[in-house]
mmCIF file of C-alpha atoms in Angstrom:
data_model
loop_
_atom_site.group_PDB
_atom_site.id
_atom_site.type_symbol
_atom_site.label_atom_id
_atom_site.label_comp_id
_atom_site.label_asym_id
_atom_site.label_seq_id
_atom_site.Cartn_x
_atom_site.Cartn_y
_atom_site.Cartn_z
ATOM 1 C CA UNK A 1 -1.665 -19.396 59.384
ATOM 2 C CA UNK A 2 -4.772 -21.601 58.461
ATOM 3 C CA UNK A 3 -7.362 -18.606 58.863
ATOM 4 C CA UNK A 4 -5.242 -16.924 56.189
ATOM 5 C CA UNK A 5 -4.811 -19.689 53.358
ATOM 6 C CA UNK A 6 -8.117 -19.985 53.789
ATOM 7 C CA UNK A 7 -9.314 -16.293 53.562
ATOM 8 C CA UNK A 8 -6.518 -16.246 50.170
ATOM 9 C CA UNK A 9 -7.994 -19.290 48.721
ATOM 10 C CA UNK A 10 -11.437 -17.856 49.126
ATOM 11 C CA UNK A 11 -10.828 -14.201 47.957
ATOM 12 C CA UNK A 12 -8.827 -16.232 44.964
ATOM 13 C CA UNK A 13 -12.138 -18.129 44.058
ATOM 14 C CA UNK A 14 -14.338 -14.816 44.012
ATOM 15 C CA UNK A 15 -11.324 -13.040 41.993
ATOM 16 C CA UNK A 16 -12.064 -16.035 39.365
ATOM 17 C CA UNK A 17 -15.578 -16.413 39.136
ATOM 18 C CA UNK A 18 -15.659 -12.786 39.029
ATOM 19 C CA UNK A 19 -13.772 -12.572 35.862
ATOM 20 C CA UNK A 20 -14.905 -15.863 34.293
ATOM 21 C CA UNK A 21 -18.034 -16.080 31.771
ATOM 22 C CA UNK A 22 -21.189 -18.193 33.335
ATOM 23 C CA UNK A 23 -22.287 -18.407 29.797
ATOM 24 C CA UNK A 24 -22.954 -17.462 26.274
ATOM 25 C CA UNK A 25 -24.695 -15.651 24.474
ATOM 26 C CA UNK A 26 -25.394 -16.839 20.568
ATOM 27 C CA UNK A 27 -23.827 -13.481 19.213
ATOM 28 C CA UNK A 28 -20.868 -15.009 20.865
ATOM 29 C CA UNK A 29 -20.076 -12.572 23.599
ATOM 30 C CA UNK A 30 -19.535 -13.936 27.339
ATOM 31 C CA UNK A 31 -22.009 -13.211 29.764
ATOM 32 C CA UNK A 32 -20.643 -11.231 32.783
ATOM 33 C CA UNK A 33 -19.654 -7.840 34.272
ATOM 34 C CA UNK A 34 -17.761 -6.152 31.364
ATOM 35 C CA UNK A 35 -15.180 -4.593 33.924
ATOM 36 C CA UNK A 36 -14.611 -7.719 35.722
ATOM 37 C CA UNK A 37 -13.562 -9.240 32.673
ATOM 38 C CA UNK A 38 -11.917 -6.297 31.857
ATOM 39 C CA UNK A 39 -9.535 -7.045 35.117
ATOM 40 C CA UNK A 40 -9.127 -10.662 34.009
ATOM 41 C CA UNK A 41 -7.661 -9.762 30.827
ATOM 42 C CA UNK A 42 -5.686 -6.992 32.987
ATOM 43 C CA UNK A 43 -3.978 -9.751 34.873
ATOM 44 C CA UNK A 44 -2.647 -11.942 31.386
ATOM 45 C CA UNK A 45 -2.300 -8.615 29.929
ATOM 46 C CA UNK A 46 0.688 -7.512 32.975
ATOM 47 C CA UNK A 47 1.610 -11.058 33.480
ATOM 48 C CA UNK A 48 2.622 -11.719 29.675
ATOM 49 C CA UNK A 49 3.536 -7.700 29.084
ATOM 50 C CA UNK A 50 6.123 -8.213 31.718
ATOM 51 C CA UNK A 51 7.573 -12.016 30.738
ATOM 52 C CA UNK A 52 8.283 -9.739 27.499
ATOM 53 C CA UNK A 53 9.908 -7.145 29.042
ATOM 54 C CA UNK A 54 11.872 -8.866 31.548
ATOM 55 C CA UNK A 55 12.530 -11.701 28.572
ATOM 56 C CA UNK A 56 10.765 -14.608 29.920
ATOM 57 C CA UNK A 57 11.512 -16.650 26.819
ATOM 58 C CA UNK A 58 15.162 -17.331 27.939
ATOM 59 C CA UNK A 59 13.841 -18.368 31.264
ATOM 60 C CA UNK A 60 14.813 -21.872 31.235
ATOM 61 C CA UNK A 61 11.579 -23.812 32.426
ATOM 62 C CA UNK A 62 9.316 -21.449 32.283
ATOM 63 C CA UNK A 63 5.309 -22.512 33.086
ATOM 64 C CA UNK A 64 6.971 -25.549 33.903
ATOM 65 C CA UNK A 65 8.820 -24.508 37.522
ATOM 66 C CA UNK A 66 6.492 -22.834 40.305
ATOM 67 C CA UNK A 67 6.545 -19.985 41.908
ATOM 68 C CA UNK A 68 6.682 -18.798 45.528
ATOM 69 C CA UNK A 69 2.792 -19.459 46.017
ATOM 70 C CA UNK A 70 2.395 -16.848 48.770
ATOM 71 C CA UNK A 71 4.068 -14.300 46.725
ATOM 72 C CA UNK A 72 1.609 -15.365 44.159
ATOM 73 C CA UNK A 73 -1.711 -15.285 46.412
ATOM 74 C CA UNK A 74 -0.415 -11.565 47.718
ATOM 75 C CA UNK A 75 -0.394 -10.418 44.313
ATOM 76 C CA UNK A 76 -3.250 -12.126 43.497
ATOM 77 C CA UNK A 77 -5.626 -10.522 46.242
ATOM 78 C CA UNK A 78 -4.334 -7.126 45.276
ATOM 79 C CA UNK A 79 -5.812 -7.755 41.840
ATOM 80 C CA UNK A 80 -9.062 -9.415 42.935
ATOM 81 C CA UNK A 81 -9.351 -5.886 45.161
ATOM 82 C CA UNK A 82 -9.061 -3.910 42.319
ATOM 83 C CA UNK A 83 -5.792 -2.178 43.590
ATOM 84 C CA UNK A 84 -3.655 -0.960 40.905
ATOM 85 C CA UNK A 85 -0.542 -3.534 40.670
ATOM 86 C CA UNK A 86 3.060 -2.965 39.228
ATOM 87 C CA UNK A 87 4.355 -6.118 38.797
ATOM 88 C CA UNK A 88 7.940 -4.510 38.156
ATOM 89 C CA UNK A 89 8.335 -3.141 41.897
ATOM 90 C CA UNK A 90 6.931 -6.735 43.083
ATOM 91 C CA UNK A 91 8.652 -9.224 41.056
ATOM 92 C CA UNK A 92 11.486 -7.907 39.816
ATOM 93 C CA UNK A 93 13.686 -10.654 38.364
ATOM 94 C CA UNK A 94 10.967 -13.385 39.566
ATOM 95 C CA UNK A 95 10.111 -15.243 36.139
ATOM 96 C CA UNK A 96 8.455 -17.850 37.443
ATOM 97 C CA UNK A 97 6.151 -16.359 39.876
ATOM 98 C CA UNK A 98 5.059 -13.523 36.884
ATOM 99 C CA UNK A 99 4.235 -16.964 35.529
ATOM 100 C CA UNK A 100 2.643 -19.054 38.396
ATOM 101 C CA UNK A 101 0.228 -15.880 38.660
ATOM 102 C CA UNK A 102 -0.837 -16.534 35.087
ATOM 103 C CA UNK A 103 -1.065 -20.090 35.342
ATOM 104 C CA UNK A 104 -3.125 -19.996 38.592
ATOM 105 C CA UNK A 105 -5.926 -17.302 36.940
ATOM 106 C CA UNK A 106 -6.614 -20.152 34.202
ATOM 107 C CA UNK A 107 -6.276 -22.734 36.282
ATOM 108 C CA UNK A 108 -8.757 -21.190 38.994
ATOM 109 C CA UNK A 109 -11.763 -20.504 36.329
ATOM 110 C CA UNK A 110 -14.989 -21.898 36.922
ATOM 111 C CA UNK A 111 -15.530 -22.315 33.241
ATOM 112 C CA UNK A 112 -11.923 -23.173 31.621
ATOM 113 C CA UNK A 113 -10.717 -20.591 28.955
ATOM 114 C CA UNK A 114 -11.932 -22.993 25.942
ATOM 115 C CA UNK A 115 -14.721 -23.663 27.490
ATOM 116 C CA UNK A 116 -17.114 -26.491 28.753
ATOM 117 C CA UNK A 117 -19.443 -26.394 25.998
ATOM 118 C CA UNK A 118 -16.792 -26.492 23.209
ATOM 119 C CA UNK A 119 -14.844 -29.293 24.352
ATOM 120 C CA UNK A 120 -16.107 -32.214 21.744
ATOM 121 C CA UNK A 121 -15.674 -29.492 19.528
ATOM 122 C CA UNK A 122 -11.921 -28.758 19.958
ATOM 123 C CA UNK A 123 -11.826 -32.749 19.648
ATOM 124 C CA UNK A 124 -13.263 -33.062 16.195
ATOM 125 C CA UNK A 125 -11.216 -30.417 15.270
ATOM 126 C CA UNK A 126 -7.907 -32.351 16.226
ATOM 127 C CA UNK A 127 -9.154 -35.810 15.275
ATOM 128 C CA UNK A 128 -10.235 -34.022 11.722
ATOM 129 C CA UNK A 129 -8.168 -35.015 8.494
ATOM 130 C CA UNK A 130 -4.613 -32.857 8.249
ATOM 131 C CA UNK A 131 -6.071 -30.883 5.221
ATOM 132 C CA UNK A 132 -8.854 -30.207 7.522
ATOM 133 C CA UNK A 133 -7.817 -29.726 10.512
ATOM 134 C CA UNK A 134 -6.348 -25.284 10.228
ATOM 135 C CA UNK A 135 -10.576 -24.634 8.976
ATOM 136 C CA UNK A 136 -11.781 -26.932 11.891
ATOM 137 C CA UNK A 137 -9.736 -25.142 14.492
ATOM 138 C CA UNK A 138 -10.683 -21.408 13.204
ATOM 139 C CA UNK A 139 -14.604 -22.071 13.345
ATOM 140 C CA UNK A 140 -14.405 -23.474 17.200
ATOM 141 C CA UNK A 141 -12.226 -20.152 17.514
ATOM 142 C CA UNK A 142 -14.543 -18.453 15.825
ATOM 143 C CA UNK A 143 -17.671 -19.633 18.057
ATOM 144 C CA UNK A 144 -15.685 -18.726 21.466
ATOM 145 C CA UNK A 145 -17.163 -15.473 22.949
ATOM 146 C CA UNK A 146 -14.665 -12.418 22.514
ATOM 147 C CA UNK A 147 -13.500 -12.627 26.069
ATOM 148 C CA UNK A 148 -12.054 -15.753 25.790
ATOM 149 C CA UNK A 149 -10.692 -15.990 22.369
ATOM 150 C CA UNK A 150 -9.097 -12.114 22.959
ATOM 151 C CA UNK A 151 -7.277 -14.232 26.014
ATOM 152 C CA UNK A 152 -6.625 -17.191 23.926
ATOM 153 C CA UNK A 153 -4.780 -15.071 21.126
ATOM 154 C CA UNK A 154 -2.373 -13.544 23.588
ATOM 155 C CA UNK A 155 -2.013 -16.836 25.845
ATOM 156 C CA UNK A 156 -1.188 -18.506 22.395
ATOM 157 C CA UNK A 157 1.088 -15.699 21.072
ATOM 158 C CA UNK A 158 3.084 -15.955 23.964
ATOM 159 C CA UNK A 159 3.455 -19.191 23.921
ATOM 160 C CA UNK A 160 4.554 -19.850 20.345
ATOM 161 C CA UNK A 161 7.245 -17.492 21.079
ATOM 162 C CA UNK A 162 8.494 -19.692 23.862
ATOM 163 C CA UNK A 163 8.694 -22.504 21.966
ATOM 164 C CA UNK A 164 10.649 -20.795 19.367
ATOM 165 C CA UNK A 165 13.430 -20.243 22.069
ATOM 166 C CA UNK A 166 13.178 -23.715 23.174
ATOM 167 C CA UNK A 167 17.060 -24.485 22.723
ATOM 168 C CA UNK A 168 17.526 -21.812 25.902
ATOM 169 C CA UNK A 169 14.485 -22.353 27.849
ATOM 170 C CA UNK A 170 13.773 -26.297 27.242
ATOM 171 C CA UNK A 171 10.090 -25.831 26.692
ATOM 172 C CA UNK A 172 9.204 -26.763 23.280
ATOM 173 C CA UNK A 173 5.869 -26.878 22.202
ATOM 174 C CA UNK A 174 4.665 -30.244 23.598
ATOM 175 C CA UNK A 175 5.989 -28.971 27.028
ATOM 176 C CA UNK A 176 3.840 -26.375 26.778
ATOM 177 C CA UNK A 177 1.041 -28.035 26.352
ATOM 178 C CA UNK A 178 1.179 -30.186 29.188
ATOM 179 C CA UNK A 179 1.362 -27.046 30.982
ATOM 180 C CA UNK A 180 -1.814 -25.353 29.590
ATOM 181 C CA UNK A 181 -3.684 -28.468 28.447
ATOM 182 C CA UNK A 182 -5.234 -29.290 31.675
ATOM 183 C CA UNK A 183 -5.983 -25.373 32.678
ATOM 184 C CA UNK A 184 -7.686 -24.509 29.530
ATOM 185 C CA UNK A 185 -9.132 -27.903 27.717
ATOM 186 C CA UNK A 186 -11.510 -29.353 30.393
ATOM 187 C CA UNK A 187 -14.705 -31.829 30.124
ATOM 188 C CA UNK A 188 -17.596 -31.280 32.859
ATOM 189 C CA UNK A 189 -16.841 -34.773 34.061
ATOM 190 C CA UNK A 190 -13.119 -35.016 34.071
ATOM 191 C CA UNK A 191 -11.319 -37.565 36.078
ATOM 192 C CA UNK A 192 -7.524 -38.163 36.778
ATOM 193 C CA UNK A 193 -7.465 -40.450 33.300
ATOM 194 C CA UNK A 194 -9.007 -37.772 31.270
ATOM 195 C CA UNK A 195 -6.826 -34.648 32.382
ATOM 196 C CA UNK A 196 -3.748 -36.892 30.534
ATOM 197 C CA UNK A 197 -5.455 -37.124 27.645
ATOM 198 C CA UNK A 198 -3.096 -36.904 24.414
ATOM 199 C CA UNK A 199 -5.217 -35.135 22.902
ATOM 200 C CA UNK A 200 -6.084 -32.414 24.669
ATOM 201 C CA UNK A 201 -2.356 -31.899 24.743
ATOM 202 C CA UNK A 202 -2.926 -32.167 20.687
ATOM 203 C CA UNK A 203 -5.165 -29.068 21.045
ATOM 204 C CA UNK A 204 -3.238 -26.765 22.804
ATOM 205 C CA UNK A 205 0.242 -28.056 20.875
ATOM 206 C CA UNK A 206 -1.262 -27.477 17.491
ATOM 207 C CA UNK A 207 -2.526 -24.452 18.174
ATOM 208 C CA UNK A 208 0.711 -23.378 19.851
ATOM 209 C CA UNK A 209 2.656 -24.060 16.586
ATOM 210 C CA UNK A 210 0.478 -23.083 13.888
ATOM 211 C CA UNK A 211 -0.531 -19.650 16.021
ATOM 212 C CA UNK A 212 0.394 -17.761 12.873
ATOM 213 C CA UNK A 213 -2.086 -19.322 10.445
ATOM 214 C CA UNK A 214 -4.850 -19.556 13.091
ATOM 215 C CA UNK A 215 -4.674 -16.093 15.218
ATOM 216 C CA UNK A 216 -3.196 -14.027 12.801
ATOM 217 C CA UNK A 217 -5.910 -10.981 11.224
ATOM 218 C CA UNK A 218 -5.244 -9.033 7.987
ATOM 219 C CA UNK A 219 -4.039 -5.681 9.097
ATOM 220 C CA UNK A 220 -5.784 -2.405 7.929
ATOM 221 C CA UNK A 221 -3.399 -1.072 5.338
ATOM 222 C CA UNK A 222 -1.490 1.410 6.262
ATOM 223 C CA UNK A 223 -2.012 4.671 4.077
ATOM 224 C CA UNK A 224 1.652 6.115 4.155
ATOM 225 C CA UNK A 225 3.190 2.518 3.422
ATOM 226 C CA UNK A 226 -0.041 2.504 0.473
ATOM 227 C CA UNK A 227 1.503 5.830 -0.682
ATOM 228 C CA UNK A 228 5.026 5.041 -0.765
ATOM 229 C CA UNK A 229 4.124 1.748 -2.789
ATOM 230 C CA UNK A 230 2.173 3.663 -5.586
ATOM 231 C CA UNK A 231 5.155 6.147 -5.774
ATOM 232 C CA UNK A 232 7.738 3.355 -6.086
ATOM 233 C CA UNK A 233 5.197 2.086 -8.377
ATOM 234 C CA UNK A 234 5.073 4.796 -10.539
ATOM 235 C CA UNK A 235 8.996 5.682 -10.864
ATOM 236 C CA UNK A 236 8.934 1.787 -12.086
ATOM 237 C CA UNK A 237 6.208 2.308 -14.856
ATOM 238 C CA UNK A 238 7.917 5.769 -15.912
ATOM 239 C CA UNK A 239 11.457 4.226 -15.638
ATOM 240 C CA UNK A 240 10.261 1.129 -17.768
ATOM 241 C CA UNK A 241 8.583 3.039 -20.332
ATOM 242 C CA UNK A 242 11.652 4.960 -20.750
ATOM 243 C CA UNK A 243 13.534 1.939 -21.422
ATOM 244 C CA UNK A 244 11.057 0.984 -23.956
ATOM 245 C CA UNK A 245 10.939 4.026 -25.790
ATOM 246 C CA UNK A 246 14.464 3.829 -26.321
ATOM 247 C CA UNK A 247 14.282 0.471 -27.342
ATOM 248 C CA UNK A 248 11.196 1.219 -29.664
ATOM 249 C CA UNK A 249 13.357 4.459 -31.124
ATOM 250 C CA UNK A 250 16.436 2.006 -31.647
ATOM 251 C CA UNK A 251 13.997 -0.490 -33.556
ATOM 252 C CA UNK A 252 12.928 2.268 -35.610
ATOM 253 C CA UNK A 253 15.934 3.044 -36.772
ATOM 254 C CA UNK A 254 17.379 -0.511 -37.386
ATOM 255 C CA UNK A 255 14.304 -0.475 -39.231
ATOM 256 C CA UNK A 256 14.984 2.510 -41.615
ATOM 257 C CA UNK A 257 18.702 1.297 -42.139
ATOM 258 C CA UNK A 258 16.852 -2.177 -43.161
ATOM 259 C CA UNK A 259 14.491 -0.538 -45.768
ATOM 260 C CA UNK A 260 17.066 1.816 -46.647
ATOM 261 C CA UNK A 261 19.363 -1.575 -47.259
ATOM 262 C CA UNK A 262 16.598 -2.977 -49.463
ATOM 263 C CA UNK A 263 15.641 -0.500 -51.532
ATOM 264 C CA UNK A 264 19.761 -0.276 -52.433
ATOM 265 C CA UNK A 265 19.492 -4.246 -53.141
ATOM 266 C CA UNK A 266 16.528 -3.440 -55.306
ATOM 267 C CA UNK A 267 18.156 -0.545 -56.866
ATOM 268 C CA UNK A 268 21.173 -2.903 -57.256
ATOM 269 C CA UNK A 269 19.163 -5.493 -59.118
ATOM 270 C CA UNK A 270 17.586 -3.367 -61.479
ATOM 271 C CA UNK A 271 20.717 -2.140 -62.518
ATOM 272 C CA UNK A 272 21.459 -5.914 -62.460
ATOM 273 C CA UNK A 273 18.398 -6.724 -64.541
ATOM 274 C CA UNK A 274 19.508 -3.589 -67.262
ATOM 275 C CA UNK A 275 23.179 -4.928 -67.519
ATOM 276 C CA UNK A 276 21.690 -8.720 -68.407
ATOM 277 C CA UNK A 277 19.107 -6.779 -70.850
ATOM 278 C CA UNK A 278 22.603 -5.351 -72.093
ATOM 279 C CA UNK A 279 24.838 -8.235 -72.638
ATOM 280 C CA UNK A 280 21.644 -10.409 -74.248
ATOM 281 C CA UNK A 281 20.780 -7.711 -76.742
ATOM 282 C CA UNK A 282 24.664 -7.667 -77.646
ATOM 283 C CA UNK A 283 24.859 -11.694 -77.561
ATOM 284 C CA UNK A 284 22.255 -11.592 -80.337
ATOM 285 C CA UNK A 285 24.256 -8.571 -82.293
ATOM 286 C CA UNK A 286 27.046 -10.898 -82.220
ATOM 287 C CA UNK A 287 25.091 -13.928 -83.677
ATOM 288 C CA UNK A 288 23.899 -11.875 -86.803
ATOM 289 C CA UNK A 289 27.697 -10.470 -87.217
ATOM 290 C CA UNK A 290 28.981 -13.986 -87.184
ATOM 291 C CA UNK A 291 26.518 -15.295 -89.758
ATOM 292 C CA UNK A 292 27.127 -12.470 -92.008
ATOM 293 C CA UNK A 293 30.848 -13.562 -91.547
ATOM 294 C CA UNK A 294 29.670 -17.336 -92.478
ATOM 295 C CA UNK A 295 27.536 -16.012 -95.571
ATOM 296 C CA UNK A 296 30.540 -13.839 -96.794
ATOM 297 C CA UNK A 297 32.961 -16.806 -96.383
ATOM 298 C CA UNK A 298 30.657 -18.833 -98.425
ATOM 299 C CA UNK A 299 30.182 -16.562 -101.398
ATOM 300 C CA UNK A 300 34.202 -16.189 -101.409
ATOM 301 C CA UNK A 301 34.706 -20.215 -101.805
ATOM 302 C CA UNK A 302 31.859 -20.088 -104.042
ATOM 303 C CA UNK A 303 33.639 -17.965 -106.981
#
């Protein structure tokens, strides 16, 4: 029973180092045999594809509880030789070794997924100011080689849809990242104090919750959904001009009854003006008929 943990430990160790960068390159891609890391991302790839499936997320403790760890190290070797796997006829209903596997591929990395070299850099980042801190976190995400931040996106994903079932499953964010804080956040010199450092639990929490703002790529747009837009678009433009055409006729023709209304009020008081023109030219008449009357009354006293 010895000879064998041995021989799974070992054959667990070369599966790891097989699939983990040694280095990396300034362009920012991980040194190493492409299709070894190829099968790395194979075995998050089926371990995450079928917590999805089998709805991992209402697993109550899930990353927290272990697994059956020689279930685990069977499926394990079958990986590291390159055997194709089905994790559906193996684990079928078995959440938390699907889980344990995952765990134990991080964990088992010679270089952790975040990586040696970045590690004061992922500190800054969390120590930076608040309105600082989303930019900080997206350059060191940025610098990672594509291996690992490909993994990280996925791990990440996953995980910030746990925590948004954490009323069913009990692992909220923070839990979570005293999970994965330890597997994927780790100094060259790390003792027993440093692995419960707050925060490298800060890292792995914050970028757990704010996985939408930090992961997240603009999507190519899609032509149909481009085409359907401009339609809708269009029928809106043609339906408003519509509208204001009507509106614009209706104008025009409260306009025409107004001019058509002032030119009768102008019409009105010219008649207005002639009828004053009238009555003054027959005020004055009157005024010479009544001194004729006055002149004609005098003469008659007179005699």
């Amino acid at each position: 029973m010895h000879r064998r943990k041995r021989s799974v430990s070992a054959t667990l160790h070369r599966m790891v180092d097989a699939v983990t960068p040694s280095g990396y390159h300034s362009s920012g891609s991980a040194i190493g045999p492409p299709p070894m890391q190829v099968q790395g991302a194979l075995i998050v790839e089926d371990c995450i594809k079928w917590l999805e499936t089998h709805r991992g997320v209402e697993e109550e403790g899930i990353f927290r509880i272990s697994g059956e760890k020689l279930t685990i190290d069977s499926i394990a070797i079958r990986y590291a030789k390159g055997e194709k796997v089905s994790l559906e006829q193996i684990c079928e209903g078995k959440h938390h070794d699907v889980a344990g596997l995952l765990k134990q591929f991080l964990r088992e990395m010679k270089d952790p997924l975040l990586g040696f070299e970045f590690y004061d850099k992922w500190m800054a980042a969390y120590q930076a100011p608040e309105e600082a801190q989303v930019q900080q976190f997206q350059n060191v995400i940025e610098q990672l080689p594509n291996w690992n931040r490909s993994i990280l996106k996925r791990l990440m994903g996953y995980a910030h849809e746990v925590s948004l079932h954490s009323q069913q499953n009990k692992m909220e964010s923070s839990n979570l990242a005293i999970v994965f804080a330890p597997t994927l956040l780790r100094g060259r010199t790390d003792d027993a104090r440093s692995v419960l450092n707050d925060d490298r639990r800060g890292v792995i929490q914050f970028m757990i919750e704010q996985y939408a703002t930090l992961f997240m790529e603009p999507q190519e747009p899609d032509p149909v959904l481009l085409a359907q837009q401009l339609e809708s678009l269009r029928e809106q433009v043609a339906k408003q001009q519509h509208i204001f055409a009507q509106e614009l006729l209706a104008d025009q023709m409260d306009l025409q009854r107004a001019e058509e209304l002032l030119d009768a009020m102008h019409k009105r008081m010219r008649d207005i003006d002639k009828e004053q023109q009238t009555i003054n030219e027959s005020l004055v008449q009157l005024a010479e008929m009544e001194a004729q009357v006055y002149n004609y009354f005098m003469q008659f006293n007179s005699v």
